């Protein structure tokens, strides 16, 4: 595969998408937004942290693999696991104590807009979409300040039973508390020692300790649900945050109630615009029952598009009953590209999706159901556009506008990603899944699906990693929808 060619394709795709984006009427984005307290960890921090505990106790906890942070040693254990494998994870904490402990023992460097829906809303606003309708059920006054003030982000507000769209700063719910998550970023090559053994962190990534205050409900206000038409026109919806759903609540309600209501919202959105495309952005979901239910009851049959990373593909396959495939995606880590491809195809089929977009370090895979209105080149260009955005985000830690996003064009295409794709090419051509020629373009015309594989731009020393996945998924989904609208307009 030719590196130069991929650089050129990135550049063309970026400017084409820039031209197409104004064709969009708008995007609806819900549900999760929070404040991310970001802390970059150093080797010294790690020595201090490990020193606070009995190392045998840490090791025991690593073996237990806590799926919830109830005491500080759970945190250190999950941090070591993430660092050792270089894998992102998000683990919930339901008490205030952990928050206090982290504040006292580590503190944070800076705070940013967090939560997939928060990050996606801000990104789309900065890409100059005409309208981004954000909806956060727990929009506090403080949280509202984290939305960009470009004039194109609106949030529904209920006034005398009437729903209107207002800037977030005029739409918050007085008296609502803020949800603050801790983001622990770590860098490639950091050395960490615990219980006599030392390892080197294989890649930049982060561990998220997600605060789950008791009052958090993944739900939509009755009036807003009833007057959902007030949010239109929008061409697409990007939904996330379902990981917040709990099995049981103190008032006797269960996850089933919240799943049912979530599906009703999706159905209503589609009924208001039958052309509307819906994307769900997945994340790390510790509770296996909730993970499975989100996939089989919310995503399957109801939405069109799914965005996720390698670990999330493995975790999804695991709860859907494909344990072996799941292990081979994980075992081979970022190189398990063959299993990753098969896994993504399986997700598309089982969940009845139109599109599955997997972002991996160095390449993206997008599996497409047959019959999509865009050509494979158009899909490929949407992915390339998002690769430029991701590079700009990693480089500067933020994207202020489309002009600043051009900085991403200077970031080189990942050589490791290209190599992974070259290995995959052998596999594909060997199985007659595609011809070498098609593969050079990044296309696979499968028997029951099509696929795009592109090498992506990767920043060697990213400013931070949190939110990059959301940037990729949102950039590609918006560019795809924009191209669909542009085509409808005969351009
Ligand atoms: C999850 C986390 C949030 C983070 C986001 C980044 O939503 O809860 O803290 O900002 O992921 O993707």
Coordinates of C-alpha atoms and ligand atoms in Angstrom, one line a residue:
X1 CA 0.0 0.0 0.0
X2 CA 1.3 3.4 -0.9
X3 CA 1.8 5.8 2.0
X4 CA 1.9 8.9 -0.3
X5 CA -1.3 7.9 -1.9
X6 CA -3.1 7.6 1.5
X7 CA -1.8 11.1 2.5
X8 CA -3.2 12.5 -0.7
X9 CA -6.5 10.8 -0.2
X10 CA -6.7 12.2 3.3
X11 CA -6.2 15.7 2.0
X12 CA -8.8 15.4 -0.7
X13 CA -11.3 13.8 1.6
X14 CA -10.9 16.5 4.2
X15 CA -11.7 19.4 1.8
X16 CA -14.5 17.4 0.2
X17 CA -16.1 16.9 3.6
X18 CA -15.7 20.5 4.5
X19 CA -17.7 21.4 1.4
X20 CA -20.4 18.8 2.2
X21 CA -21.0 19.7 5.8
X22 CA -23.1 22.8 5.2
X23 CA -25.7 20.5 3.5
X24 CA -26.7 19.2 6.9
X25 CA -29.7 20.6 8.7
X26 CA -28.6 19.4 12.1
X27 CA -27.8 16.6 14.5
X28 CA -29.4 15.5 17.7
X29 CA -26.9 14.4 20.3
X30 CA -27.9 12.7 23.7
X31 CA -27.5 11.7 26.6
X32 CA -24.2 11.8 28.6
X33 CA -22.2 14.8 29.4
X34 CA -20.0 15.3 32.4
X35 CA -17.0 17.2 33.5
X36 CA -13.7 15.3 32.9
X37 CA -11.0 16.0 35.5
X38 CA -7.9 15.1 33.7
X39 CA -4.7 13.9 35.3
X40 CA -1.6 12.9 33.4
X41 CA 0.3 10.3 35.5
X42 CA 4.1 10.1 35.7
X43 CA 6.4 7.4 36.8
X44 CA 6.8 9.3 40.1
X45 CA 3.1 9.3 40.7
X46 CA 3.0 5.6 40.2
X47 CA 5.8 5.0 42.8
X48 CA 3.8 7.1 45.2
X49 CA 0.5 5.4 44.5
X50 CA 1.8 1.9 44.8
X51 CA 3.7 2.8 47.9
X52 CA 0.4 3.7 49.7
X53 CA -0.7 0.1 49.7
X54 CA 0.5 -3.4 50.6
X55 CA 1.8 -4.7 47.2
X56 CA 0.4 -8.2 47.8
X57 CA -3.0 -6.7 48.4
X58 CA -2.8 -4.8 45.1
X59 CA -1.9 -8.0 43.4
X60 CA -4.8 -9.8 44.9
X61 CA -7.1 -7.1 43.7
X62 CA -5.6 -7.2 40.2
X63 CA -6.6 -10.9 40.2
X64 CA -10.1 -10.1 41.4
X65 CA -10.5 -7.6 38.5
X66 CA -12.9 -5.1 40.2
X67 CA -15.7 -4.0 38.0
X68 CA -16.6 -1.2 40.4
X69 CA -14.4 1.1 42.5
X70 CA -15.5 0.7 46.1
X71 CA -12.1 1.5 47.7
X72 CA -8.8 3.1 46.6
X73 CA -7.0 -0.3 46.1
X74 CA -9.6 -1.2 43.5
X75 CA -8.6 2.0 41.6
X76 CA -4.9 1.1 41.8
X77 CA -5.6 -2.4 40.6
X78 CA -7.6 -1.3 37.6
X79 CA -5.0 1.4 36.8
X80 CA -2.2 -1.2 36.7
X81 CA -4.3 -3.5 34.5
X82 CA -5.0 -0.7 32.0
X83 CA -1.3 0.4 32.0
X84 CA 0.1 -3.0 31.6
X85 CA -2.1 -3.7 28.6
X86 CA -2.2 -0.1 27.3
X87 CA -6.0 -0.5 27.1
X88 CA -8.7 2.1 27.8
X89 CA -11.3 1.3 30.4
X90 CA -14.0 3.0 32.3
X91 CA -15.0 1.8 35.8
X92 CA -17.9 3.2 37.8
X93 CA -17.7 4.5 41.4
X94 CA -20.9 5.0 43.2
X95 CA -19.6 6.8 46.3
X96 CA -18.2 10.2 47.1
X97 CA -15.4 8.7 49.2
X98 CA -13.3 7.7 46.1
X99 CA -13.7 11.2 44.7
X100 CA -12.4 12.7 47.9
X101 CA -9.5 10.2 48.1
X102 CA -8.4 11.0 44.5
X103 CA -8.6 14.7 45.2
X104 CA -6.4 14.4 48.2
X105 CA -3.9 11.9 46.8
X106 CA -3.6 12.9 43.2
X107 CA -5.7 16.0 42.2
X108 CA -6.2 16.9 38.6
X109 CA -4.3 19.0 36.0
X110 CA -7.3 20.6 34.1
X111 CA -11.0 20.0 33.5
X112 CA -12.7 19.6 30.1
X113 CA -16.1 18.8 28.6
X114 CA -16.5 15.1 29.1
X115 CA -19.0 12.4 28.2
X116 CA -19.5 11.1 24.7
X117 CA -22.5 13.3 24.0
X118 CA -20.8 16.4 25.4
X119 CA -17.7 15.8 23.4
X120 CA -19.6 15.0 20.2
X121 CA -21.8 18.1 20.6
X122 CA -18.9 20.4 21.0
X123 CA -17.0 18.8 18.1
X124 CA -20.0 19.1 15.7
X125 CA -20.6 22.7 16.7
X126 CA -16.9 23.5 15.9
X127 CA -17.3 21.9 12.5
X128 CA -19.9 24.6 12.0
X129 CA -23.0 22.5 11.7
X130 CA -26.1 24.7 11.3
X131 CA -27.6 23.2 14.4
X132 CA -26.6 20.7 17.1
X133 CA -29.4 19.8 19.4
X134 CA -27.8 18.5 22.6
X135 CA -29.9 16.8 25.3
X136 CA -28.5 16.0 28.7
X137 CA -31.1 14.8 31.3
X138 CA -28.9 16.2 34.1
X139 CA -27.7 19.5 32.6
X140 CA -26.5 21.5 35.6
X141 CA -25.5 25.2 35.5
X142 CA -21.8 24.3 35.8
X143 CA -22.1 21.6 33.1
X144 CA -23.7 24.1 30.7
X145 CA -20.6 26.2 30.9
X146 CA -18.6 23.4 29.2
X147 CA -20.5 23.7 25.9
X148 CA -18.9 25.8 23.2
X149 CA -20.5 29.1 22.7
X150 CA -20.7 29.2 18.9
X151 CA -24.4 29.9 18.8
X152 CA -25.2 26.6 17.0
X153 CA -25.6 24.3 20.1
X154 CA -29.1 24.3 21.4
X155 CA -30.8 22.4 24.2
X156 CA -34.5 21.8 24.8
X157 CA -36.0 23.8 27.6
X158 CA -39.4 23.3 29.1
X159 CA -41.3 26.5 29.9
X160 CA -45.0 26.4 30.8
X161 CA -45.2 23.0 29.3
X162 CA -43.8 24.2 26.0
X163 CA -40.5 23.0 24.6
X164 CA -38.2 25.5 23.0
X165 CA -34.6 25.3 21.9
X166 CA -32.1 27.5 23.8
X167 CA -28.3 27.7 24.3
X168 CA -27.3 25.3 27.1
X169 CA -26.5 28.3 29.4
X170 CA -30.2 29.1 29.3
X171 CA -31.5 25.6 29.4
X172 CA -30.0 24.0 32.5
X173 CA -32.0 22.6 35.4
X174 CA -31.5 24.7 38.5
X175 CA -30.5 22.6 41.5
X176 CA -29.0 19.8 39.5
X177 CA -25.6 18.5 40.7
X178 CA -22.6 18.0 38.4
X179 CA -21.1 14.6 37.4
X180 CA -17.3 14.7 37.5
X181 CA -15.3 11.8 36.1
X182 CA -11.6 11.2 36.7
X183 CA -9.5 10.6 33.6
X184 CA -6.0 9.1 34.3
X185 CA -3.9 9.5 31.2
X186 CA -0.7 7.5 30.8
X187 CA 2.0 7.4 28.2
X188 CA 3.8 4.8 26.1
X189 CA 7.1 3.6 27.6
X190 CA 6.4 4.6 31.2
X191 CA 7.9 2.1 33.6
X192 CA 5.8 0.8 36.4
X193 CA 6.9 -1.5 39.2
X194 CA 4.6 -3.4 41.6
X195 CA 5.4 -6.4 43.8
X196 CA 8.9 -6.8 42.4
X197 CA 8.0 -6.9 38.7
X198 CA 8.3 -4.0 36.3
X199 CA 6.5 -3.5 33.0
X200 CA 6.6 -0.8 30.3
X201 CA 3.3 0.8 29.2
X202 CA 2.8 -0.3 25.6
X203 CA 0.7 2.7 24.3
X204 CA -0.8 6.0 25.3
X205 CA -4.3 5.5 26.8
X206 CA -6.4 6.2 29.9
X207 CA -8.4 4.8 32.7
X208 CA -11.7 6.6 33.6
X209 CA -13.3 6.5 37.0
X210 CA -16.8 7.3 36.2
X211 CA -18.8 8.9 39.0
X212 CA -22.4 7.6 39.1
X213 CA -24.3 9.8 41.5
X214 CA -27.6 8.2 42.8
X215 CA -29.7 10.8 41.0
X216 CA -28.4 10.0 37.5
X217 CA -31.2 8.6 35.2
X218 CA -30.8 7.9 31.6
X219 CA -34.1 9.2 30.6
X220 CA -35.9 11.9 28.7
X221 CA -38.3 14.5 30.3
X222 CA -41.9 13.7 29.5
X223 CA -42.6 17.1 27.8
X224 CA -39.5 16.9 25.7
X225 CA -40.5 13.3 24.6
X226 CA -44.0 14.5 23.8
X227 CA -42.8 17.5 21.8
X228 CA -39.8 15.9 20.2
X229 CA -40.8 17.5 16.9
X230 CA -39.6 20.8 18.4
X231 CA -36.0 19.6 17.9
X232 CA -36.3 19.0 14.2
X233 CA -35.1 19.4 11.4
X234 CA -32.2 17.1 12.1
X235 CA -30.6 14.5 9.7
X236 CA -29.1 12.3 12.3
X237 CA -28.9 11.4 15.9
X238 CA -25.8 10.3 17.9
X239 CA -26.8 8.5 21.1
X240 CA -24.6 7.4 23.9
X241 CA -24.5 7.0 27.7
X242 CA -26.6 3.9 28.0
X243 CA -23.8 2.4 30.2
X244 CA -25.3 4.5 33.0
X245 CA -28.4 2.3 33.2
X246 CA -28.4 0.3 36.4
X247 CA -29.9 -3.2 37.0
X248 CA -32.1 -1.9 39.8
X249 CA -33.0 1.4 41.4
X250 CA -34.0 2.3 44.9
X251 CA -37.5 3.2 43.8
X252 CA -38.1 -0.4 42.5
X253 CA -37.6 0.4 38.8
X254 CA -35.2 -1.7 36.9
X255 CA -33.0 -1.5 33.8
X256 CA -36.0 -2.8 31.8
X257 CA -37.9 0.4 32.4
X258 CA -35.1 2.6 31.1
X259 CA -34.4 0.3 28.1
X260 CA -38.0 0.4 27.1
X261 CA -38.1 4.2 27.3
X262 CA -34.8 4.6 25.4
X263 CA -36.2 2.5 22.6
X264 CA -39.4 4.6 22.5
X265 CA -37.3 7.7 22.0
X266 CA -35.4 6.1 19.1
X267 CA -38.7 5.0 17.5
X268 CA -40.2 8.4 17.9
X269 CA -37.1 10.1 16.4
X270 CA -37.4 7.8 13.4
X271 CA -41.1 8.4 13.0
X272 CA -40.5 12.2 12.9
X273 CA -38.0 11.8 10.0
X274 CA -38.0 8.4 8.3
X275 CA -34.7 9.3 6.6
X276 CA -33.0 10.0 9.9
X277 CA -29.9 7.9 10.6
X278 CA -29.1 6.9 14.2
X279 CA -25.6 6.2 15.5
X280 CA -24.8 4.7 18.9
X281 CA -21.4 5.3 20.4
X282 CA -20.4 2.4 22.6
X283 CA -18.0 2.6 25.5
X284 CA -16.6 0.3 28.1
X285 CA -19.5 -1.3 30.0
X286 CA -18.5 -3.3 33.1
X287 CA -21.8 -4.9 33.9
X288 CA -22.3 -7.8 31.5
X289 CA -26.1 -7.9 31.7
X290 CA -26.3 -4.2 31.0
X291 CA -23.8 -4.5 28.1
X292 CA -25.7 -7.4 26.6
X293 CA -29.1 -5.7 27.0
X294 CA -27.9 -2.4 25.4
X295 CA -26.7 -4.4 22.4
X296 CA -29.6 -6.7 22.0
X297 CA -32.5 -4.5 23.1
X298 CA -31.5 -1.0 22.3
X299 CA -29.0 -1.2 19.4
X300 CA -30.2 -4.3 17.5
X301 CA -33.0 -3.5 15.0
X302 CA -33.4 0.0 16.2
X303 CA -30.3 1.9 15.2
X304 CA -28.3 2.1 12.0
X305 CA -24.8 2.7 13.0
X306 CA -22.4 1.6 15.8
X307 CA -19.1 3.1 16.7
X308 CA -16.6 1.3 19.0
X309 CA -12.9 0.4 19.6
X310 CA -11.1 -2.9 19.5
X311 CA -11.6 -3.8 23.2
X312 CA -15.3 -2.9 22.9
X313 CA -15.7 -5.2 19.9
X314 CA -14.2 -8.0 21.9
X315 CA -16.4 -7.2 24.9
X316 CA -19.5 -7.0 22.7
X317 CA -18.8 -10.4 21.0
X318 CA -18.2 -11.9 24.4
X319 CA -21.7 -11.2 25.8
X320 CA -23.3 -12.1 22.5
X321 CA -21.9 -15.6 22.8
X322 CA -18.8 -15.4 20.5
X323 CA -16.3 -16.1 23.2
X324 CA -13.6 -17.6 21.1
X325 CA -13.7 -14.8 18.5
X326 CA -13.7 -12.3 21.4
X327 CA -10.6 -13.8 22.9
X328 CA -8.8 -13.8 19.6
X329 CA -9.6 -10.1 19.1
X330 CA -8.2 -9.4 22.6
X331 CA -5.3 -11.8 22.6
X332 CA -3.8 -10.5 19.4
X333 CA -4.4 -7.0 20.7
X334 CA -4.2 -4.3 18.1
X335 CA -2.9 -6.9 15.6
X336 CA -5.9 -9.2 15.7
X337 CA -7.1 -7.5 12.6
X338 CA -8.5 -10.6 11.0
X339 CA -10.5 -11.5 14.1
X340 CA -11.5 -7.9 14.4
X341 CA -12.8 -7.8 10.9
X342 CA -14.8 -11.0 11.4
X343 CA -16.1 -9.7 14.7
X344 CA -17.3 -6.5 13.2
X345 CA -19.1 -8.4 10.5
X346 CA -20.7 -10.5 13.1
X347 CA -21.9 -7.5 15.0
X348 CA -23.4 -6.0 11.9
X349 CA -25.3 -9.2 11.2
X350 CA -26.4 -10.0 14.7
X351 CA -27.4 -6.5 15.5
X352 CA -29.0 -5.8 12.1
X353 CA -26.9 -2.7 11.5
X354 CA -26.3 -0.7 8.4
X355 CA -22.8 0.3 9.5
X356 CA -20.2 -0.7 12.1
X357 CA -17.3 1.6 12.5
X358 CA -14.3 0.2 14.4
X359 CA -11.5 2.6 15.3
X360 CA -8.2 1.0 16.1
X361 CA -4.8 2.5 16.6
X362 CA -3.4 3.0 13.1
X363 CA -6.5 1.9 11.1
X364 CA -10.3 2.0 10.9
X365 CA -12.6 -0.7 9.7
X366 CA -16.1 0.1 8.6
X367 CA -18.5 -2.8 7.8
X368 CA -21.5 -1.8 5.6
X369 CA -24.7 -3.6 4.9
X370 CA -25.4 -3.9 1.1
X371 CA -27.6 -1.3 -0.4
X372 CA -26.3 1.9 1.3
X373 CA -26.9 5.0 -0.8
X374 CA -23.3 6.0 -0.8
X375 CA -20.5 4.5 -2.8
X376 CA -17.6 2.8 -1.0
X377 CA -15.3 5.8 -2.0
X378 CA -17.7 8.2 -0.3
X379 CA -17.8 6.0 2.8
X380 CA -14.0 5.8 2.7
X381 CA -13.7 9.6 2.4
X382 CA -15.9 10.1 5.5
X383 CA -13.5 7.9 7.5
X384 CA -10.5 9.7 6.1
X385 CA -12.0 13.0 7.2
X386 CA -12.4 11.7 10.7
X387 CA -8.8 10.5 10.7
X388 CA -7.7 14.0 10.1
X389 CA -9.9 15.3 12.9
X390 CA -8.6 12.7 15.3
X391 CA -5.0 13.6 14.4
X392 CA -5.7 17.3 15.1
X393 CA -7.4 16.4 18.4
X394 CA -4.5 14.2 19.5
X395 CA -1.9 16.8 18.4
X396 CA -3.4 19.9 20.2
X397 CA -5.8 18.3 22.7
X398 CA -8.7 20.2 21.1
X399 CA -10.1 21.4 17.7
X400 CA -11.4 24.9 17.8
X401 CA -12.7 25.0 14.2
X402 CA -12.3 23.5 10.8
X403 CA -9.3 25.7 9.9
X404 CA -7.4 24.5 13.0
X405 CA -8.4 20.9 12.2
X406 CA -6.2 21.3 9.1
X407 CA -3.2 20.7 11.5
X408 CA -4.2 17.1 11.4
X409 CA -3.3 16.9 7.7
X410 CA 0.4 17.3 8.7
X411 CA 0.3 14.2 10.9
X412 CA 1.6 11.2 9.0
X413 CA -0.4 8.1 8.2
X414 CA 0.6 5.4 10.7
X415 CA 3.3 3.0 9.3
X416 CA 2.2 0.4 11.8
X417 CA -1.4 0.7 10.6
X418 CA -0.4 0.3 7.0
X419 CA 1.6 -2.8 7.9
X420 CA -1.5 -4.3 9.7
X421 CA -3.5 -3.6 6.6
X422 CA -0.9 -5.2 4.4
X423 CA -1.1 -8.4 6.5
X424 CA -4.8 -8.3 6.3
X425 CA -4.6 -7.9 2.5
X426 CA -2.9 -11.3 2.3
X427 CA -5.6 -12.8 4.4
X428 CA -8.4 -11.3 2.2
X429 CA -6.9 -12.0 -1.2
X430 CA -6.1 -15.6 0.0
X431 CA -9.7 -16.1 0.8
X432 CA -10.8 -14.3 -2.3
X433 CA -12.7 -11.7 -0.2
X434 CA -11.2 -9.0 -2.5
X435 CA -8.7 -8.4 -5.2
X436 CA -5.4 -6.7 -4.5
X437 CA -6.6 -3.8 -6.6
X438 CA -9.7 -3.2 -4.6
X439 CA -7.7 -3.4 -1.4
X440 CA -5.4 -0.7 -2.6
X441 CA -8.4 1.6 -2.5
X442 CA -9.5 0.4 0.9
X443 CA -12.6 -1.4 -0.4
X444 CA -13.8 -4.9 0.2
X445 CA -16.9 -6.1 -1.7
X446 CA -18.1 -9.0 0.4
X447 CA -20.9 -11.5 -0.4
X448 CA -23.3 -10.2 2.2
X449 CA -21.6 -7.0 3.2
X450 CA -19.1 -4.4 2.0
X451 CA -16.2 -2.9 4.0
X452 CA -13.7 -0.1 4.1
X453 CA -10.3 -0.3 5.6
X454 CA -8.1 2.7 5.9
X455 CA -4.8 3.4 7.6
X456 CA -5.3 6.4 9.9
X457 CA -3.1 9.3 11.0
X458 CA -1.5 8.7 14.4
X459 CA 0.2 11.3 16.6
X460 CA 3.3 9.8 18.2
X461 CA 3.0 11.7 21.5
X462 CA -0.7 12.7 21.9
X463 CA -1.6 15.6 24.2
X464 CA -4.3 13.3 25.7
X465 CA -6.3 10.3 24.4
X466 CA -9.7 10.9 26.0
X467 CA -12.4 11.8 23.4
X468 CA -10.4 10.7 20.4
X469 CA -12.8 7.8 19.7
X470 CA -15.8 10.1 19.9
X471 CA -14.1 12.5 17.5
X472 CA -13.5 9.8 15.0
X473 CA -17.0 8.4 15.2
X474 CA -18.7 11.8 15.1
X475 CA -16.6 13.1 12.3
X476 CA -17.2 10.1 10.1
X477 CA -20.9 9.9 10.8
X478 CA -21.4 13.6 10.1
X479 CA -19.3 13.5 6.9
X480 CA -21.3 10.5 5.7
X481 CA -24.7 12.1 6.4
X482 CA -23.5 15.4 4.8
X483 CA -22.4 13.6 1.6
X484 CA -25.8 11.9 1.5
X485 CA -27.6 15.3 1.7
X486 CA -25.2 16.8 -0.8
X487 CA -26.0 14.0 -3.2
X488 CA -29.8 14.4 -2.7
X489 CA -29.3 18.0 -3.6
X490 CA -27.9 16.8 -6.9
X491 CA -24.3 17.8 -6.2
Ligands
LIG1 C1 -17.1 8.3 28.6 C2 -16.7 8.9 30.0 C3 -16.3 10.3 29.9 C4 -15.4 10.6 28.7 C5 -15.8 9.9 27.5 C6 -14.8 10.0 26.4 O1 -18.3 8.9 28.3 O2 -17.7 8.7 30.9 O3 -15.7 10.7 31.1 O4 -15.2 11.9 28.5 O5 -16.2 8.6 27.7 O6 -15.1 9.2 25.4

